[in-house]
PDB file of C-alpha atoms in Angstrom:
ATOM      1  CA  UNK A   1      88.894-119.282   7.724  1.00  0.00           C
ATOM      2  CA  UNK A   2      89.606-122.271   9.848  1.00  0.00           C
ATOM      3  CA  UNK A   3      88.711-121.297  13.198  1.00  0.00           C
ATOM      4  CA  UNK A   4      91.534-121.075  14.931  1.00  0.00           C
ATOM      5  CA  UNK A   5      91.312-118.102  17.167  1.00  0.00           C
ATOM      6  CA  UNK A   6      93.953-116.270  19.506  1.00  0.00           C
ATOM      7  CA  UNK A   7      91.783-114.450  22.392  1.00  0.00           C
ATOM      8  CA  UNK A   8      92.459-111.919  24.218  1.00  0.00           C
ATOM      9  CA  UNK A   9      93.812-108.764  23.534  1.00  0.00           C
ATOM     10  CA  UNK A  10      92.320-105.629  21.986  1.00  0.00           C
ATOM     11  CA  UNK A  11      89.787-108.880  21.026  1.00  0.00           C
ATOM     12  CA  UNK A  12      89.485-112.479  19.278  1.00  0.00           C
ATOM     13  CA  UNK A  13      91.860-112.850  16.007  1.00  0.00           C
ATOM     14  CA  UNK A  14      91.196-115.603  13.586  1.00  0.00           C
ATOM     15  CA  UNK A  15      94.542-116.404  11.485  1.00  0.00           C
ATOM     16  CA  UNK A  16      94.597-119.083   8.249  1.00  0.00           C
ATOM     17  CA  UNK A  17      98.343-121.107   9.324  1.00  0.00           C
ATOM     18  CA  UNK A  18      97.669-123.979   6.637  1.00  0.00           C
ATOM     19  CA  UNK A  19      97.452-121.190   3.721  1.00  0.00           C
ATOM     20  CA  UNK A  20      99.351-118.561   5.547  1.00  0.00           C
ATOM     21  CA  UNK A  21     102.495-120.189   7.247  1.00  0.00           C
ATOM     22  CA  UNK A  22     103.857-116.236   7.984  1.00  0.00           C
ATOM     23  CA  UNK A  23     101.081-114.083   9.011  1.00  0.00           C
ATOM     24  CA  UNK A  24     100.638-117.377  11.534  1.00  0.00           C
ATOM     25  CA  UNK A  25     103.882-117.503  12.738  1.00  0.00           C
ATOM     26  CA  UNK A  26     103.489-113.615  13.600  1.00  0.00           C
ATOM     27  CA  UNK A  27     100.541-114.072  15.726  1.00  0.00           C
ATOM     28  CA  UNK A  28     102.164-116.730  17.922  1.00  0.00           C
ATOM     29  CA  UNK A  29     103.476-115.887  20.584  1.00  0.00           C
ATOM     30  CA  UNK A  30     105.556-118.203  22.705  1.00  0.00           C
ATOM     31  CA  UNK A  31     103.596-120.292  25.604  1.00  0.00           C
ATOM     32  CA  UNK A  32     105.171-119.414  28.327  1.00  0.00           C
ATOM     33  CA  UNK A  33     102.107-117.467  29.626  1.00  0.00           C
ATOM     34  CA  UNK A  34      99.626-117.174  26.858  1.00  0.00           C
ATOM     35  CA  UNK A  35      99.090-120.612  25.660  1.00  0.00           C
ATOM     36  CA  UNK A  36      96.254-120.851  27.587  1.00  0.00           C
ATOM     37  CA  UNK A  37      95.052-117.279  25.209  1.00  0.00           C
ATOM     38  CA  UNK A  38      94.981-120.298  22.575  1.00  0.00           C
ATOM     39  CA  UNK A  39      91.770-121.887  21.077  1.00  0.00           C
ATOM     40  CA  UNK A  40      90.334-123.225  18.201  1.00  0.00           C
ATOM     41  CA  UNK A  41      86.502-123.018  17.175  1.00  0.00           C
ATOM     42  CA  UNK A  42      85.857-126.771  16.698  1.00  0.00           C
ATOM     43  CA  UNK A  43      82.048-125.331  15.987  1.00  0.00           C
ATOM     44  CA  UNK A  44      83.004-124.067  12.795  1.00  0.00           C
ATOM     45  CA  UNK A  45      86.094-126.429  12.418  1.00  0.00           C
ATOM     46  CA  UNK A  46      83.117-129.012  12.038  1.00  0.00           C
ATOM     47  CA  UNK A  47      81.002-127.387   9.523  1.00  0.00           C
ATOM     48  CA  UNK A  48      84.160-128.149   7.604  1.00  0.00           C
ATOM     49  CA  UNK A  49      84.616-131.581   8.661  1.00  0.00           C
ATOM     50  CA  UNK A  50      83.273-133.162  11.422  1.00  0.00           C
ATOM     51  CA  UNK A  51      86.329-135.485  11.696  1.00  0.00           C
ATOM     52  CA  UNK A  52      88.250-132.737  13.523  1.00  0.00           C
ATOM     53  CA  UNK A  53      89.663-133.811  16.737  1.00  0.00           C
ATOM     54  CA  UNK A  54      91.785-131.720  17.758  1.00  0.00           C
ATOM     55  CA  UNK A  55      95.319-129.087  16.444  1.00  0.00           C
ATOM     56  CA  UNK A  56      98.300-129.591  17.660  1.00  0.00           C
ATOM     57  CA  UNK A  57     100.553-126.466  17.342  1.00  0.00           C
ATOM     58  CA  UNK A  58     104.715-126.149  18.098  1.00  0.00           C
ATOM     59  CA  UNK A  59     105.591-123.747  20.181  1.00  0.00           C
ATOM     60  CA  UNK A  60     107.554-121.427  17.497  1.00  0.00           C
ATOM     61  CA  UNK A  61     104.302-121.922  15.496  1.00  0.00           C
ATOM     62  CA  UNK A  62     106.099-124.556  12.929  1.00  0.00           C
ATOM     63  CA  UNK A  63     103.927-127.477  13.944  1.00  0.00           C
ATOM     64  CA  UNK A  64     100.100-126.191  13.461  1.00  0.00           C
ATOM     65  CA  UNK A  65      98.437-129.123  12.442  1.00  0.00           C
ATOM     66  CA  UNK A  66      94.395-130.362  11.709  1.00  0.00           C
ATOM     67  CA  UNK A  67      93.892-133.794  14.284  1.00  0.00           C
ATOM     68  CA  UNK A  68      91.198-136.231  12.861  1.00  0.00           C
ATOM     69  CA  UNK A  69      90.050-139.511  13.275  1.00  0.00           C
ATOM     70  CA  UNK A  70      87.543-141.811  11.397  1.00  0.00           C
ATOM     71  CA  UNK A  71      86.285-145.057  11.656  1.00  0.00           C
ATOM     72  CA  UNK A  72      89.486-146.967  10.139  1.00  0.00           C
ATOM     73  CA  UNK A  73      92.852-146.115   9.939  1.00  0.00           C
ATOM     74  CA  UNK A  74      93.506-145.079   6.517  1.00  0.00           C
ATOM     75  CA  UNK A  75      90.620-142.366   5.424  1.00  0.00           C
ATOM     76  CA  UNK A  76      93.402-139.728   6.341  1.00  0.00           C
ATOM     77  CA  UNK A  77      96.497-141.508   4.929  1.00  0.00           C
ATOM     78  CA  UNK A  78      95.810-139.481   1.679  1.00  0.00           C
ATOM     79  CA  UNK A  79      93.320-136.756   2.752  1.00  0.00           C
ATOM     80  CA  UNK A  80      93.558-133.048   3.671  1.00  0.00           C
ATOM     81  CA  UNK A  81      91.781-131.502   7.326  1.00  0.00           C
ATOM     82  CA  UNK A  82      88.824-130.222   4.670  1.00  0.00           C
ATOM     83  CA  UNK A  83      88.877-133.809   3.299  1.00  0.00           C
ATOM     84  CA  UNK A  84      90.564-132.255  -0.100  1.00  0.00           C
ATOM     85  CA  UNK A  85      92.800-135.093  -1.496  1.00  0.00           C
ATOM     86  CA  UNK A  86      96.955-134.556  -0.150  1.00  0.00           C
ATOM     87  CA  UNK A  87      99.480-137.379  -1.109  1.00  0.00           C
ATOM     88  CA  UNK A  88     101.034-137.145   2.763  1.00  0.00           C
ATOM     89  CA  UNK A  89      97.337-137.189   3.984  1.00  0.00           C
ATOM     90  CA  UNK A  90      97.311-135.691   7.695  1.00  0.00           C
ATOM     91  CA  UNK A  91      97.729-136.450  11.195  1.00  0.00           C
ATOM     92  CA  UNK A  92      94.994-138.848  12.665  1.00  0.00           C
ATOM     93  CA  UNK A  93      93.951-140.255  15.529  1.00  0.00           C
ATOM     94  CA  UNK A  94      93.563-144.042  16.357  1.00  0.00           C
ATOM     95  CA  UNK A  95      90.250-145.084  14.780  1.00  0.00           C
ATOM     96  CA  UNK A  96      90.225-146.649  18.087  1.00  0.00           C
ATOM     97  CA  UNK A  97      90.759-144.454  20.649  1.00  0.00           C
ATOM     98  CA  UNK A  98      88.692-141.990  22.414  1.00  0.00           C
ATOM     99  CA  UNK A  99      87.459-138.950  20.561  1.00  0.00           C
ATOM    100  CA  UNK A 100      88.245-137.407  23.505  1.00  0.00           C
ATOM    101  CA  UNK A 101      91.635-138.024  24.066  1.00  0.00           C
ATOM    102  CA  UNK A 102      90.227-139.739  27.614  1.00  0.00           C
ATOM    103  CA  UNK A 103      91.985-142.870  27.515  1.00  0.00           C
ATOM    104  CA  UNK A 104      95.022-142.934  29.117  1.00  0.00           C
ATOM    105  CA  UNK A 105      97.499-143.198  25.623  1.00  0.00           C
ATOM    106  CA  UNK A 106      96.988-142.306  22.838  1.00  0.00           C
ATOM    107  CA  UNK A 107      98.508-142.229  19.253  1.00  0.00           C
ATOM    108  CA  UNK A 108      98.724-139.751  17.140  1.00  0.00           C
ATOM    109  CA  UNK A 109     100.244-141.215  13.257  1.00  0.00           C
ATOM    110  CA  UNK A 110     100.343-139.457   9.887  1.00  0.00           C
ATOM    111  CA  UNK A 111     103.185-139.598   7.667  1.00  0.00           C
ATOM    112  CA  UNK A 112     106.985-138.267   7.623  1.00  0.00           C
ATOM    113  CA  UNK A 113     106.959-137.754   4.234  1.00  0.00           C
ATOM    114  CA  UNK A 114     110.578-135.548   3.056  1.00  0.00           C
ATOM    115  CA  UNK A 115     109.716-132.742   4.205  1.00  0.00           C
ATOM    116  CA  UNK A 116     105.466-131.781   3.198  1.00  0.00           C
ATOM    117  CA  UNK A 117     104.948-135.399   5.139  1.00  0.00           C
ATOM    118  CA  UNK A 118     102.116-134.057   8.444  1.00  0.00           C
ATOM    119  CA  UNK A 119     104.601-136.044  11.188  1.00  0.00           C
ATOM    120  CA  UNK A 120     108.303-134.523   9.201  1.00  0.00           C
ATOM    121  CA  UNK A 121     109.035-132.351  12.093  1.00  0.00           C
ATOM    122  CA  UNK A 122     109.470-135.827  14.211  1.00  0.00           C
ATOM    123  CA  UNK A 123     112.568-136.169  11.888  1.00  0.00           C
ATOM    124  CA  UNK A 124     114.095-132.594  14.242  1.00  0.00           C
ATOM    125  CA  UNK A 125     112.804-134.391  17.359  1.00  0.00           C
ATOM    126  CA  UNK A 126     115.291-137.107  16.819  1.00  0.00           C
ATOM    127  CA  UNK A 127     118.229-134.154  17.262  1.00  0.00           C
ATOM    128  CA  UNK A 128     119.200-134.589  21.457  1.00  0.00           C
ATOM    129  CA  UNK A 129     119.539-130.608  20.809  1.00  0.00           C
ATOM    130  CA  UNK A 130     116.470-129.583  19.586  1.00  0.00           C
ATOM    131  CA  UNK A 131     113.998-131.737  21.410  1.00  0.00           C
ATOM    132  CA  UNK A 132     115.966-130.918  24.464  1.00  0.00           C
ATOM    133  CA  UNK A 133     115.222-126.929  23.075  1.00  0.00           C
ATOM    134  CA  UNK A 134     111.447-127.843  21.575  1.00  0.00           C
ATOM    135  CA  UNK A 135     110.353-129.873  24.350  1.00  0.00           C
ATOM    136  CA  UNK A 136     106.925-128.576  24.381  1.00  0.00           C
ATOM    137  CA  UNK A 137     103.034-128.864  22.334  1.00  0.00           C
ATOM    138  CA  UNK A 138     100.075-127.272  23.190  1.00  0.00           C
ATOM    139  CA  UNK A 139      97.352-129.955  21.508  1.00  0.00           C
ATOM    140  CA  UNK A 140      93.693-127.749  20.657  1.00  0.00           C
ATOM    141  CA  UNK A 141      90.898-130.089  22.090  1.00  0.00           C
ATOM    142  CA  UNK A 142      86.805-129.522  22.321  1.00  0.00           C
ATOM    143  CA  UNK A 143      87.684-129.523  25.707  1.00  0.00           C
ATOM    144  CA  UNK A 144      90.015-127.940  26.717  1.00  0.00           C
ATOM    145  CA  UNK A 145      93.875-127.002  25.347  1.00  0.00           C
ATOM    146  CA  UNK A 146      96.457-129.310  27.054  1.00  0.00           C
ATOM    147  CA  UNK A 147     100.250-128.859  27.400  1.00  0.00           C
ATOM    148  CA  UNK A 148     102.131-131.481  25.693  1.00  0.00           C
ATOM    149  CA  UNK A 149     105.253-131.796  27.422  1.00  0.00           C
ATOM    150  CA  UNK A 150     107.671-134.116  26.014  1.00  0.00           C
ATOM    151  CA  UNK A 151     109.768-136.821  27.528  1.00  0.00           C
ATOM    152  CA  UNK A 152     111.237-139.079  25.076  1.00  0.00           C
ATOM    153  CA  UNK A 153     111.697-139.486  21.056  1.00  0.00           C
ATOM    154  CA  UNK A 154     113.198-142.002  19.493  1.00  0.00           C
ATOM    155  CA  UNK A 155     113.498-144.227  15.871  1.00  0.00           C
ATOM    156  CA  UNK A 156     112.554-148.498  15.928  1.00  0.00           C
ATOM    157  CA  UNK A 157     111.943-150.781  12.750  1.00  0.00           C
ATOM    158  CA  UNK A 158     109.082-150.556  10.757  1.00  0.00           C
ATOM    159  CA  UNK A 159     108.320-154.066  11.251  1.00  0.00           C
ATOM    160  CA  UNK A 160     108.425-153.233  15.034  1.00  0.00           C
ATOM    161  CA  UNK A 161     104.458-153.450  16.197  1.00  0.00           C
ATOM    162  CA  UNK A 162     104.970-153.595  19.799  1.00  0.00           C
ATOM    163  CA  UNK A 163     107.971-152.372  21.877  1.00  0.00           C
ATOM    164  CA  UNK A 164     107.261-148.596  20.985  1.00  0.00           C
ATOM    165  CA  UNK A 165     103.434-148.759  22.063  1.00  0.00           C
ATOM    166  CA  UNK A 166     103.117-147.373  25.944  1.00  0.00           C
ATOM    167  CA  UNK A 167      99.768-149.151  28.388  1.00  0.00           C
ATOM    168  CA  UNK A 168      98.940-148.151  30.967  1.00  0.00           C
ATOM    169  CA  UNK A 169      96.067-151.202  31.110  1.00  0.00           C
ATOM    170  CA  UNK A 170      97.253-153.709  33.984  1.00  0.00           C
ATOM    171  CA  UNK A 171      99.674-152.866  37.168  1.00  0.00           C
ATOM    172  CA  UNK A 172     101.901-150.326  37.345  1.00  0.00           C
ATOM    173  CA  UNK A 173     104.507-151.791  37.558  1.00  0.00           C
ATOM    174  CA  UNK A 174     104.579-153.078  34.251  1.00  0.00           C
ATOM    175  CA  UNK A 175     103.655-149.450  32.692  1.00  0.00           C
ATOM    176  CA  UNK A 176     106.813-147.706  34.222  1.00  0.00           C
ATOM    177  CA  UNK A 177     108.963-151.079  32.969  1.00  0.00           C
ATOM    178  CA  UNK A 178     107.441-149.302  29.695  1.00  0.00           C
ATOM    179  CA  UNK A 179     108.040-146.485  30.592  1.00  0.00           C
ATOM    180  CA  UNK A 180     112.016-147.299  31.574  1.00  0.00           C
ATOM    181  CA  UNK A 181     111.923-148.946  28.845  1.00  0.00           C
ATOM    182  CA  UNK A 182     110.998-145.614  26.160  1.00  0.00           C
ATOM    183  CA  UNK A 183     112.962-143.595  28.110  1.00  0.00           C
ATOM    184  CA  UNK A 184     115.751-145.837  27.825  1.00  0.00           C
ATOM    185  CA  UNK A 185     116.384-145.271  23.924  1.00  0.00           C
ATOM    186  CA  UNK A 186     115.111-141.725  24.363  1.00  0.00           C
ATOM    187  CA  UNK A 187     117.242-139.721  21.681  1.00  0.00           C
ATOM    188  CA  UNK A 188     116.514-137.186  24.613  1.00  0.00           C
ATOM    189  CA  UNK A 189     116.290-137.250  28.456  1.00  0.00           C
ATOM    190  CA  UNK A 190     113.412-134.431  30.841  1.00  0.00           C
ATOM    191  CA  UNK A 191     112.568-136.119  33.429  1.00  0.00           C
ATOM    192  CA  UNK A 192     110.237-133.756  34.650  1.00  0.00           C
ATOM    193  CA  UNK A 193     108.677-134.541  31.879  1.00  0.00           C
ATOM    194  CA  UNK A 194     108.189-138.136  33.098  1.00  0.00           C
ATOM    195  CA  UNK A 195     104.565-139.704  33.017  1.00  0.00           C
ATOM    196  CA  UNK A 196     102.960-140.853  36.710  1.00  0.00           C
ATOM    197  CA  UNK A 197     100.622-143.885  35.863  1.00  0.00           C
ATOM    198  CA  UNK A 198      97.357-142.994  35.232  1.00  0.00           C
ATOM    199  CA  UNK A 199      98.389-139.839  33.431  1.00  0.00           C
ATOM    200  CA  UNK A 200      97.558-138.896  30.050  1.00  0.00           C
ATOM    201  CA  UNK A 201     100.751-139.943  27.297  1.00  0.00           C
ATOM    202  CA  UNK A 202     100.706-138.511  23.497  1.00  0.00           C
ATOM    203  CA  UNK A 203     101.907-140.809  21.179  1.00  0.00           C
ATOM    204  CA  UNK A 204     102.736-139.000  17.705  1.00  0.00           C
ATOM    205  CA  UNK A 205     104.400-142.492  14.935  1.00  0.00           C
ATOM    206  CA  UNK A 206     104.712-142.364  11.938  1.00  0.00           C
ATOM    207  CA  UNK A 207     103.467-144.230   8.560  1.00  0.00           C
ATOM    208  CA  UNK A 208     104.445-145.157   5.249  1.00  0.00           C
ATOM    209  CA  UNK A 209     108.184-145.795   6.308  1.00  0.00           C
ATOM    210  CA  UNK A 210     109.693-149.326   5.266  1.00  0.00           C
ATOM    211  CA  UNK A 211     112.699-148.771   7.053  1.00  0.00           C
ATOM    212  CA  UNK A 212     111.564-146.991   9.849  1.00  0.00           C
ATOM    213  CA  UNK A 213     109.209-145.813  12.737  1.00  0.00           C
ATOM    214  CA  UNK A 214     109.984-142.944  14.033  1.00  0.00           C
ATOM    215  CA  UNK A 215     108.224-142.097  17.438  1.00  0.00           C
ATOM    216  CA  UNK A 216     107.720-139.636  19.620  1.00  0.00           C
ATOM    217  CA  UNK A 217     105.709-139.447  23.305  1.00  0.00           C
ATOM    218  CA  UNK A 218     104.329-136.373  25.790  1.00  0.00           C
ATOM    219  CA  UNK A 219     102.459-135.987  28.662  1.00  0.00           C
ATOM    220  CA  UNK A 220      99.795-134.220  28.422  1.00  0.00           C
ATOM    221  CA  UNK A 221      99.045-132.027  31.640  1.00  0.00           C
ATOM    222  CA  UNK A 222      94.879-130.015  30.594  1.00  0.00           C
ATOM    223  CA  UNK A 223      96.083-126.382  31.386  1.00  0.00           C
ATOM    224  CA  UNK A 224      93.993-125.019  34.337  1.00  0.00           C
ATOM    225  CA  UNK A 225      94.473-128.516  36.990  1.00  0.00           C
ATOM    226  CA  UNK A 226      97.422-130.176  38.137  1.00  0.00           C
ATOM    227  CA  UNK A 227      98.645-133.374  37.062  1.00  0.00           C
ATOM    228  CA  UNK A 228      97.578-135.790  40.048  1.00  0.00           C
ATOM    229  CA  UNK A 229      93.961-134.221  39.053  1.00  0.00           C
ATOM    230  CA  UNK A 230      94.308-135.643  35.314  1.00  0.00           C
ATOM    231  CA  UNK A 231      92.454-135.339  32.709  1.00  0.00           C
ATOM    232  CA  UNK A 232      89.164-135.089  30.934  1.00  0.00           C
ATOM    233  CA  UNK A 233      88.021-137.053  34.234  1.00  0.00           C
ATOM    234  CA  UNK A 234      85.259-138.273  33.253  1.00  0.00           C
ATOM    235  CA  UNK A 235      84.038-137.911  29.895  1.00  0.00           C
ATOM    236  CA  UNK A 236      82.476-140.656  27.526  1.00  0.00           C
ATOM    237  CA  UNK A 237      83.997-141.002  23.551  1.00  0.00           C
ATOM    238  CA  UNK A 238      81.445-139.572  20.826  1.00  0.00           C
ATOM    239  CA  UNK A 239      80.612-143.623  19.365  1.00  0.00           C
ATOM    240  CA  UNK A 240      82.315-146.137  20.216  1.00  0.00           C
ATOM    241  CA  UNK A 241      85.411-146.955  17.634  1.00  0.00           C
ATOM    242  CA  UNK A 242      85.935-150.565  15.762  1.00  0.00           C
ATOM    243  CA  UNK A 243      88.973-151.451  13.080  1.00  0.00           C
ATOM    244  CA  UNK A 244      91.487-153.064  12.315  1.00  0.00           C
ATOM    245  CA  UNK A 245      95.282-152.996  13.791  1.00  0.00           C
ATOM    246  CA  UNK A 246      96.125-152.331  10.611  1.00  0.00           C
ATOM    247  CA  UNK A 247      98.643-149.843  11.285  1.00  0.00           C
TER     248      UNK A 247
END
């Protein structure tokens, strides 16, 4: 068992989504009022692999991925969360990011694969109707759950290393211009999900496809906090991250 749990009701039920997807889908309820009930035993997960930084879920339970972070951006291209070899690797956080997700913008990478890549689900978000009806994800972290309210999805040429990034370092006007650029090319529009300057943003971007990069962006809101209260304020990264910008 990998330590993912659902709390409440008749006790705590432990399930194994990666090993038993059908069972996981049966146990996962919709997020409308129960998303705070989901948690992960990170103490246990860290006995399996201390690089597990979080766990990503979708509303329907079909997205069910560990989020890893190593000292470089290569390690988890070919490893699962339990360190077993896997051609398409895992979802992994940029090695320069704060391990507690406290940065203004956190980037997650992963292979799109064909159907089995850890970020293959981003293909679904390139379809407007799907994106509009699946616009919420849940990120479990050792510091609490975060709602991911999606606001943009688009593709760029794979050799484009800059135009898809959203940086909150600098003036608010520059952030607003960058946000406008991303939302104008998005396949869907949800103005109510747009971040304000100072909100935390999650960016998911694919690797390994020489033709295009899929990018999906979401506004991160910590459960139990309003958006102006900020996320994980004052927390420090586990350790400094130094690595080349090799993605």
